Tab-separated table of C-alpha atoms in Angstrom:
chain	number	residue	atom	x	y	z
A	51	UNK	CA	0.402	22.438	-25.216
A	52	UNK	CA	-0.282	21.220	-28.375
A	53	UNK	CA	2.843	24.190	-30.165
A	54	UNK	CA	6.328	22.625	-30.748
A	55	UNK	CA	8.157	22.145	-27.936
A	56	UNK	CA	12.210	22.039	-26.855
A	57	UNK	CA	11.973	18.874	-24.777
A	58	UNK	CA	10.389	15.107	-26.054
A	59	UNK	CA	8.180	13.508	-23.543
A	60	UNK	CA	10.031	10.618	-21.921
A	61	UNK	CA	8.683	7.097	-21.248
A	62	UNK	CA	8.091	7.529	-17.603
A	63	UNK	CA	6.787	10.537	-17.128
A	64	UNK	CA	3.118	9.192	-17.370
A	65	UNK	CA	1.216	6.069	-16.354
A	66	UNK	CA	-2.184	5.310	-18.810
A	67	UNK	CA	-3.725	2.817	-16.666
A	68	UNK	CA	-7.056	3.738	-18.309
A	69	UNK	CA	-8.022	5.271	-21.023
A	70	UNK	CA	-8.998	8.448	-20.015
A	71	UNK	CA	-5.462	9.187	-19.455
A	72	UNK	CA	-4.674	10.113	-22.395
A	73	UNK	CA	-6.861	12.634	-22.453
A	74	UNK	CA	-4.878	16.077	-22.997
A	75	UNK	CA	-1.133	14.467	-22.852
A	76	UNK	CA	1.179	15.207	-25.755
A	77	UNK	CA	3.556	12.862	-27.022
A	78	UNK	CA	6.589	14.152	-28.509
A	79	UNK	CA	8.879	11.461	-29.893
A	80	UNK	CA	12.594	11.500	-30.990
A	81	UNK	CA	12.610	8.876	-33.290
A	82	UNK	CA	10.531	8.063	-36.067
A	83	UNK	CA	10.251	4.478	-38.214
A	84	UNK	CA	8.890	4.480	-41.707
A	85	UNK	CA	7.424	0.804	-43.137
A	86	UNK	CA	11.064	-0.279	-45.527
A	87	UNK	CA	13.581	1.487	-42.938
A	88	UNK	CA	16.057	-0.361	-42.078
A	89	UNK	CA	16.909	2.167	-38.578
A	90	UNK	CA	14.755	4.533	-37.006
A	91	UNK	CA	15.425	8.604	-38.021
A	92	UNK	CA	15.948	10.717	-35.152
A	93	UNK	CA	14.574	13.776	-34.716
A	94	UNK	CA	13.937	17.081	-33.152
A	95	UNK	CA	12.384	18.255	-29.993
A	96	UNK	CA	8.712	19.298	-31.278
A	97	UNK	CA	9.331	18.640	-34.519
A	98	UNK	CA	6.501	15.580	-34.273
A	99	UNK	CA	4.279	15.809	-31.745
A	100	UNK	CA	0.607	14.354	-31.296
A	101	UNK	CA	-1.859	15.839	-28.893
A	102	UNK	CA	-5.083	13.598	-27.412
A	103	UNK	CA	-8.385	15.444	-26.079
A	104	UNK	CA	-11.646	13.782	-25.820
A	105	UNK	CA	-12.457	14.355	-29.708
A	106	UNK	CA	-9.478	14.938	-31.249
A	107	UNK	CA	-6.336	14.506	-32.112
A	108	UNK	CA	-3.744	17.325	-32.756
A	109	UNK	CA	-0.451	15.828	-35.353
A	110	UNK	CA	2.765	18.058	-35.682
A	111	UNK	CA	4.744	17.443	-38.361
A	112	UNK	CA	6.084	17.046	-41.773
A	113	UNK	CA	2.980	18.658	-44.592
A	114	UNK	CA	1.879	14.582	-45.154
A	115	UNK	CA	1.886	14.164	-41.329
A	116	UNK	CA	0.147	17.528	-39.861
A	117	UNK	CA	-3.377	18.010	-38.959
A	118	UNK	CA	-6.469	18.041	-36.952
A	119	UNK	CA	-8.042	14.752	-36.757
A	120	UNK	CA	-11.498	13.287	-35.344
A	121	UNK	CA	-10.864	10.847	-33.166
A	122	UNK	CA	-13.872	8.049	-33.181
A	123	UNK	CA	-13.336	6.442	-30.473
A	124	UNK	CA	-10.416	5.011	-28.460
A	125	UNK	CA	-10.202	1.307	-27.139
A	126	UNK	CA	-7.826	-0.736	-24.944
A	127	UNK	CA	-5.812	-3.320	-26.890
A	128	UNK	CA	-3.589	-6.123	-25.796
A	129	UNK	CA	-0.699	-3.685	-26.674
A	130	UNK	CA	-2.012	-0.693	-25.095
A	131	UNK	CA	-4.659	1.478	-26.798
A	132	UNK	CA	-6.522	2.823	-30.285
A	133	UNK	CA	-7.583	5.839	-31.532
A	134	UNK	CA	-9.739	5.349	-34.254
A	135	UNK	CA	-9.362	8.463	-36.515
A	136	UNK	CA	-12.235	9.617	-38.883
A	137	UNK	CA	-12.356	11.625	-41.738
A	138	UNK	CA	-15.595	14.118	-41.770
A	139	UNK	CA	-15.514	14.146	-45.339
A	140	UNK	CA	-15.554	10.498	-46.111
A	141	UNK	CA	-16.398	8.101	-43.493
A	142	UNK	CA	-14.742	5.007	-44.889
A	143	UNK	CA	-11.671	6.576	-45.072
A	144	UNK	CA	-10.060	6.032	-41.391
A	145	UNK	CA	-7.206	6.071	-39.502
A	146	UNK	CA	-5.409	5.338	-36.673
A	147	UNK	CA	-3.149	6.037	-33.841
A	148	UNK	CA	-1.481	3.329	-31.809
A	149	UNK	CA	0.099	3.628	-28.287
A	150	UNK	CA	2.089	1.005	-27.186
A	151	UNK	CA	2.857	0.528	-23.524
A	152	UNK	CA	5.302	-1.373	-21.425
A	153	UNK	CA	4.291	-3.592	-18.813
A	154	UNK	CA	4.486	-0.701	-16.136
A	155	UNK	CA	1.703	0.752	-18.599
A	156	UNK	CA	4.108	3.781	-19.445
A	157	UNK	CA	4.275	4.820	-23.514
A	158	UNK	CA	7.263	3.209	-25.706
A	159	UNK	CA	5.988	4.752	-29.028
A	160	UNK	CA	3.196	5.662	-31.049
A	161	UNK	CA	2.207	4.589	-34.415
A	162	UNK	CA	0.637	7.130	-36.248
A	163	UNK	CA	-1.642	6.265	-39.722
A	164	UNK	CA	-3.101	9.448	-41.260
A	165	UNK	CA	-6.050	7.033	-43.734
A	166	UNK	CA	-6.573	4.091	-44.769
A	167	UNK	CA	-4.346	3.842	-47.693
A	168	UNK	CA	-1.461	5.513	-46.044
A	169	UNK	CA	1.387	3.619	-44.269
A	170	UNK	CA	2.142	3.039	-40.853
A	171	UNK	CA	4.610	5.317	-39.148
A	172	UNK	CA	6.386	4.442	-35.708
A	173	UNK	CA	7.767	7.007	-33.614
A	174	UNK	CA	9.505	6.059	-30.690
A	175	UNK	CA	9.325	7.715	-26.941
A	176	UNK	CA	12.863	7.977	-25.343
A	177	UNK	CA	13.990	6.812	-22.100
A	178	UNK	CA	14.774	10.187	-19.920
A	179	UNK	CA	18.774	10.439	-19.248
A	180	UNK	CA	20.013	8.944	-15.756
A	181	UNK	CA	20.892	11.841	-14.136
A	182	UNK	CA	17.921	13.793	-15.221
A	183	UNK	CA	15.928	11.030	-14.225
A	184	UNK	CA	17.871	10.988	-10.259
A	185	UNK	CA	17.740	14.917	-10.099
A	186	UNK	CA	13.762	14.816	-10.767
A	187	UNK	CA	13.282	12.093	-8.292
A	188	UNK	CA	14.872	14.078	-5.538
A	189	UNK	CA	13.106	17.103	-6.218
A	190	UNK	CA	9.242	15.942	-7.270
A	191	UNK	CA	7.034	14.444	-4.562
A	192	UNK	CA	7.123	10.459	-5.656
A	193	UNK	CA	4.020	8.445	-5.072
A	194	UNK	CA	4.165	6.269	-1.839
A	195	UNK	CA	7.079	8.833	-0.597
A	196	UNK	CA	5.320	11.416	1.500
A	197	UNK	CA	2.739	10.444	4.518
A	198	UNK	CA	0.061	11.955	6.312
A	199	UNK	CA	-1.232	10.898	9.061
A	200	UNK	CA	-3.928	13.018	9.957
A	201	UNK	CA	-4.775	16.712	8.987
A	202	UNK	CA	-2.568	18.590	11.971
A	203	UNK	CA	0.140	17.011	10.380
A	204	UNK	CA	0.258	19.212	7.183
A	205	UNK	CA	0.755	21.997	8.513
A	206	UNK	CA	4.437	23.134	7.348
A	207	UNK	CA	4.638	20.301	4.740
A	208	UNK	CA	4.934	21.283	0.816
A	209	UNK	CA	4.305	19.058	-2.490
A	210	UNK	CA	6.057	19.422	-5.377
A	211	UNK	CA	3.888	17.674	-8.259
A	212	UNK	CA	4.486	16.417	-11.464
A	213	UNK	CA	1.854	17.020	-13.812
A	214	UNK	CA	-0.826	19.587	-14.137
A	215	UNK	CA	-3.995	18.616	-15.559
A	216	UNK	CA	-6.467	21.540	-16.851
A	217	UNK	CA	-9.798	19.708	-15.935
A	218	UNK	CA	-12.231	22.313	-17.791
A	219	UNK	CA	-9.797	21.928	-21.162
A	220	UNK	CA	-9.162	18.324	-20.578
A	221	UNK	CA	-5.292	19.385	-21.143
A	222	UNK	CA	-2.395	17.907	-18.634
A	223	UNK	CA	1.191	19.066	-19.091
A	224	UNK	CA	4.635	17.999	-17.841
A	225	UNK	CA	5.983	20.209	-15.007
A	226	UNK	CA	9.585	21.377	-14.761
A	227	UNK	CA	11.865	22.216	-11.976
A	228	UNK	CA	11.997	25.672	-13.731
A	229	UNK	CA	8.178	26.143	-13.232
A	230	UNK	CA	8.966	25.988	-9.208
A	231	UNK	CA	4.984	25.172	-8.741
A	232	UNK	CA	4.802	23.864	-5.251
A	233	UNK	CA	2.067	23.437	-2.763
A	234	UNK	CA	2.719	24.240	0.672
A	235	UNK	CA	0.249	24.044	3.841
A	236	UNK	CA	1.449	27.146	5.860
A	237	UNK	CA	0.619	27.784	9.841
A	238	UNK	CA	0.914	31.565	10.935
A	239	UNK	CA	1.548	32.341	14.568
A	240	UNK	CA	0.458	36.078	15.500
A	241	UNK	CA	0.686	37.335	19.081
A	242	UNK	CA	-0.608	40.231	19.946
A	243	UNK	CA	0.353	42.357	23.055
A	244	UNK	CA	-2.040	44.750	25.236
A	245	UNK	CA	-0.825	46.821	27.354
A	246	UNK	CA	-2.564	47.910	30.389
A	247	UNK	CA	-1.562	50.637	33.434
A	248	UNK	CA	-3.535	49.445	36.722
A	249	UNK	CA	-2.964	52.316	39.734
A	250	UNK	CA	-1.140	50.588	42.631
A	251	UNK	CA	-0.893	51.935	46.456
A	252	UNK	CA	2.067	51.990	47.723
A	253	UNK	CA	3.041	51.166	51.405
A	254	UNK	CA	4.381	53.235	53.698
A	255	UNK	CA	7.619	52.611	55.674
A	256	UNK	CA	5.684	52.344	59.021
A	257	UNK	CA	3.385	49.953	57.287
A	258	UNK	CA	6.810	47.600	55.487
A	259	UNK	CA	8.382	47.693	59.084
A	260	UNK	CA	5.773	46.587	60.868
A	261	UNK	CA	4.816	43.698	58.460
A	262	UNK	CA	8.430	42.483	58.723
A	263	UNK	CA	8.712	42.989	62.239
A	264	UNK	CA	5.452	40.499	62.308
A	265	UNK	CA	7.522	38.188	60.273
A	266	UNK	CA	10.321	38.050	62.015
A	267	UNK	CA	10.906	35.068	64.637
A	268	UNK	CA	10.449	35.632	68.483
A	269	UNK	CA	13.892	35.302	70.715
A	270	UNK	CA	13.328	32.523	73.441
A	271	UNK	CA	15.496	34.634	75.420
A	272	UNK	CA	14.693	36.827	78.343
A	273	UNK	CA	14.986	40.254	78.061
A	274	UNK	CA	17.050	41.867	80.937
A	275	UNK	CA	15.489	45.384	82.637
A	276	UNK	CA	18.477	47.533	80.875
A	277	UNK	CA	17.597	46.108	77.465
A	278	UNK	CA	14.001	46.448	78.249
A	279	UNK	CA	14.594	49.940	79.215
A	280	UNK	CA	16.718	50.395	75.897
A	281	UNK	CA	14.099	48.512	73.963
A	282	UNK	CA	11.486	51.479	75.325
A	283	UNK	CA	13.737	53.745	73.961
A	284	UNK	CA	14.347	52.216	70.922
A	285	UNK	CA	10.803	51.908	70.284
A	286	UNK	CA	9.728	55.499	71.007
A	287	UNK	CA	11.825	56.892	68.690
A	288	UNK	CA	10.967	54.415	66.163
A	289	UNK	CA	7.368	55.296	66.596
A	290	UNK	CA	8.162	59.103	66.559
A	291	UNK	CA	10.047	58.125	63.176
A	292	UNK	CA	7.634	56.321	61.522
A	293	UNK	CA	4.899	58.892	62.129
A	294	UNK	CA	6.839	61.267	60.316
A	295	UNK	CA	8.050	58.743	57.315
A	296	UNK	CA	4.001	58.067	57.439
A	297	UNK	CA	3.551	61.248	56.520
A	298	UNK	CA	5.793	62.293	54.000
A	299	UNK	CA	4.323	58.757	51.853
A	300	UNK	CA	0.977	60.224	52.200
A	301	UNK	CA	1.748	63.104	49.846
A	302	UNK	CA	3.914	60.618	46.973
A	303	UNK	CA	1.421	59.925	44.347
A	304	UNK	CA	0.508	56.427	43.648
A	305	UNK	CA	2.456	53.540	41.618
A	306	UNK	CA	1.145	52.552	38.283
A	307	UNK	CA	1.505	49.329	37.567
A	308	UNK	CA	1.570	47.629	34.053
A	309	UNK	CA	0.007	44.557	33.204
A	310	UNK	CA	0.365	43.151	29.696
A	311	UNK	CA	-2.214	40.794	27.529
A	312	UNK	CA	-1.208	38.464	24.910
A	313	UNK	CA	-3.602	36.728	22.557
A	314	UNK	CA	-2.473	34.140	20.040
A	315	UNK	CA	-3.877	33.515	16.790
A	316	UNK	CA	-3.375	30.799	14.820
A	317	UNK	CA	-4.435	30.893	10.976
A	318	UNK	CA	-3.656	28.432	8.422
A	319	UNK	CA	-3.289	28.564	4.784
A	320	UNK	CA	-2.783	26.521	1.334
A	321	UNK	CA	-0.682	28.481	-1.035
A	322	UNK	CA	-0.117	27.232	-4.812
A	323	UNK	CA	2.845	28.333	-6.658
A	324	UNK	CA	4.069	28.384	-10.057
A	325	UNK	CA	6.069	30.356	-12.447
A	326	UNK	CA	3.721	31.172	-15.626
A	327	UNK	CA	5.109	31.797	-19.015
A	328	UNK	CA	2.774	33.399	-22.085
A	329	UNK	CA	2.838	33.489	-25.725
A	330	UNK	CA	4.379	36.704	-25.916
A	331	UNK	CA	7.504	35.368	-23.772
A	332	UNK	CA	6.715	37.317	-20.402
A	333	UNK	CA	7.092	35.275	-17.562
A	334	UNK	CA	4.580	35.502	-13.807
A	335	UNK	CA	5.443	34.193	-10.483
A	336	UNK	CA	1.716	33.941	-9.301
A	337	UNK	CA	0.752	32.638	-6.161
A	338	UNK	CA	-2.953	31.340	-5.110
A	339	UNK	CA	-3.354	31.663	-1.280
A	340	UNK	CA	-6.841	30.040	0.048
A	341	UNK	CA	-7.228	30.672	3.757
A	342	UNK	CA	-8.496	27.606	5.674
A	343	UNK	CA	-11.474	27.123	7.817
A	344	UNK	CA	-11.643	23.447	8.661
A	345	UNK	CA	-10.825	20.490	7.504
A	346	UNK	CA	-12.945	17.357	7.290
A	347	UNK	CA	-11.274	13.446	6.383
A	348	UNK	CA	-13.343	11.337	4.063
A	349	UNK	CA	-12.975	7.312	2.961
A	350	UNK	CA	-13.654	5.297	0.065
A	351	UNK	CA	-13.741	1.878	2.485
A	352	UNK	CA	-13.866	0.034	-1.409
A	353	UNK	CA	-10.171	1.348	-2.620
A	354	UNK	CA	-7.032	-0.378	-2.337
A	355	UNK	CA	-3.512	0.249	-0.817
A	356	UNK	CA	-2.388	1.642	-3.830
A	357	UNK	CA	-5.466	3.783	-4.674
A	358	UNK	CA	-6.819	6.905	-3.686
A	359	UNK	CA	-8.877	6.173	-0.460
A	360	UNK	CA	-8.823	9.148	1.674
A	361	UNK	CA	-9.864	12.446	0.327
A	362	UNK	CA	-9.353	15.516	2.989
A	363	UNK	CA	-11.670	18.033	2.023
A	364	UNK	CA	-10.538	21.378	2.855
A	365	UNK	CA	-12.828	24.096	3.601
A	366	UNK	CA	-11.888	27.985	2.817
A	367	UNK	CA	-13.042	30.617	3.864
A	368	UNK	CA	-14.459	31.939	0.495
A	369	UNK	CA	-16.538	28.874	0.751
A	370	UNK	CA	-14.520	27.051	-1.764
A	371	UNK	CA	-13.660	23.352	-1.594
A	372	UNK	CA	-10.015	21.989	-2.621
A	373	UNK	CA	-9.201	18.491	-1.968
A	374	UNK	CA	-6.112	16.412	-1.046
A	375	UNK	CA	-5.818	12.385	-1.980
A	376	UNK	CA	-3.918	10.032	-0.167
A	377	UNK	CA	-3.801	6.483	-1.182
A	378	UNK	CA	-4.761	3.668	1.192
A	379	UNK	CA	-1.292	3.617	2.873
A	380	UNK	CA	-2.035	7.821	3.459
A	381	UNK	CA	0.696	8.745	1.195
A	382	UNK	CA	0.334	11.738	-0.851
A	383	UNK	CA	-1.008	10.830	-4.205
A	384	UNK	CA	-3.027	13.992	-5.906
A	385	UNK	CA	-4.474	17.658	-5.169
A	386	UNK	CA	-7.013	19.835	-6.576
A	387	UNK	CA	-7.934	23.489	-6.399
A	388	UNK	CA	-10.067	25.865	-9.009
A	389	UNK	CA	-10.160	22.891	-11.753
A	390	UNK	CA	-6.997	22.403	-11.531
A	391	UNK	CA	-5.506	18.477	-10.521
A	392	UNK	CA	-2.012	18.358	-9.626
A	393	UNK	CA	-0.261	14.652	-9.411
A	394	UNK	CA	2.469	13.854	-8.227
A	395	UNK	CA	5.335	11.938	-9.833
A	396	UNK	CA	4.680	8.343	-10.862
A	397	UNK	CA	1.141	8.610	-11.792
């Protein structure tokens, strides 16, 4: 994070509503402004760049500029905040850093002061173009955009955040369409077929005859002696018949009849993606996949609309916990898995 980089940081990429925000973000500004300028210098991508972690801060730049720096401590001011900087080798000698925030607490500059003697330096944050700015807000998952209104609902839903924050480092970095890192809660359907053969007799044809004849409606009419005597007939030979059919369906084996089982199983699953790129240049599309067991809703009755109040706790089966946010109106606000926090876009 803290190696030159080919993009600047833009003003709203990053809200520092307190200051522990700051904590492992990296400013890289595109204009700088030396005390007696008249205009501010532009400059390139990376070439300044200023890195906050709890203790330190990490200066890109020109060989006046460049360094590792103590940072003293870091205080809110009516323009934003203060890093007091502190030289190890002589106390007395400090420094500073300045950000300076807007009134949507998003960074405008940064004014850099390496000891106490030196001059002030201003370098300015730059306002992200329009369309870049339009394209990212259709593809990012915006605070307030995405509800949820109770944990069935997530299943087939997918967040695409903004910023990635290293927890254990205390390092948070910008993410970019190119790093596709999405977080999708995936439902898998399986059904699963058993077949069975069950024996099944079969009837003979005496036995079918005589169970429609039984069926079959009586005639109201009365028979007359030559149809009775035909009926007789009819009747003996059907009888002869069907003792003869009877046997010849005792010797056919029996039917087999199939009967078929289905079971379905439902399993559910969080899966984290994101393309990783190394020092050396090569480039991983690595996937996390934590299979869930249950899910269980908590509430923090004391935060606001706008704040994170519901936290759903989600339960794997490796006996891991990763957590989903929603602010008071349940819309999507952060997520966290293996010290990793993900935000999404607006924080």
């Amino acid at each position: 994070m803290m190696s030159a980089q080919d993009k600047y940081s833009y003003i709203h990429e990053r809200v520092f509503e307190e200051v522990t925000d700051l904590q492992g973000y990296n400013f890289r500004p595109h204009k700088m402004e030396t005390s007696g300028d008249y205009e501010a210098t532009e400059i390139e991508p990376g070439e300044y760049s200023f890195g906050i972690t709890r203790s330190r801060l990490y200066v890109s730049g020109d060989e006046n500029t460049r360094g590792l720096y103590e940072v003293n401590n870091t205080v809110p001011t009516n323009y934003g905040y203060k890093l007091t900087l502190l030289n190890p080798r002589n106390p007395a000698n400090r420094g500073h850093l300045k950000v300076i925030v807007n009134k949507y607490m998003e960074a405008e500059a940064v004014i850099f002061k390496k000891e106490s003697k030196a001059s002030e330096t201003i370098f300015h944050i730059p306002d992200a173009p329009k369309p870049l700015l339009k394209q990212e807000k259709k593809y990012f998952t915006n605070l307030g955009a995405t509800a949820v209104e109770d944990a069935d609902s997530l299943w087939g839903m997918t967040f695409y955040p903004y910023i990635r924050v290293d927890q254990s480092a205390g390092l948070q970095g910008r993410l970019y369409q190119a790093d596709s890192t999405s977080i999708t809660f995936e439902e898998v359907i399986t059904i699963k077929e058993k077949k069975k053969k069950k024996k099944k007799k079969r009837k003979s044809k005496k036995r079918k005859k005589k169970e429609k004849k039984e069926a079959e409606e009586v005639s109201d009419e009365v028979p007359t002696s030559e149809n009775s005597e035909e009926a007789a007939t009819e009747n003996e030979n059907e009888a002869t018949t069907g003792e003869e059919e009877e046997n010849i369906e005792a010797l056919k084996p029996e039917e087999e009849e199939v009967v078929v089982k289905r079971k379905i199983i439902k399993e559910y699953f969080v899966k984290i993606r994101s393309i990783l790129k190394f020092e050396d240049g090569t480039v991983e599309n690595k996937v996390w996949t934590f299979p869930v067991k249950e899910i269980q809703e908590r509430e923090d009755e004391g935060a606001g609309k706008q704040e994170e109040r519901f936290q759903l706790a989600i339960k794997t089966k490796g006996k891991k916990e990763i957590y989903l946010y929603l602010n008071g109106d349940r819309t999507v606000s952060s997520f966290e898995a293996d010290g990793m926090l993900y935000l999404m876009r607006g924080h």
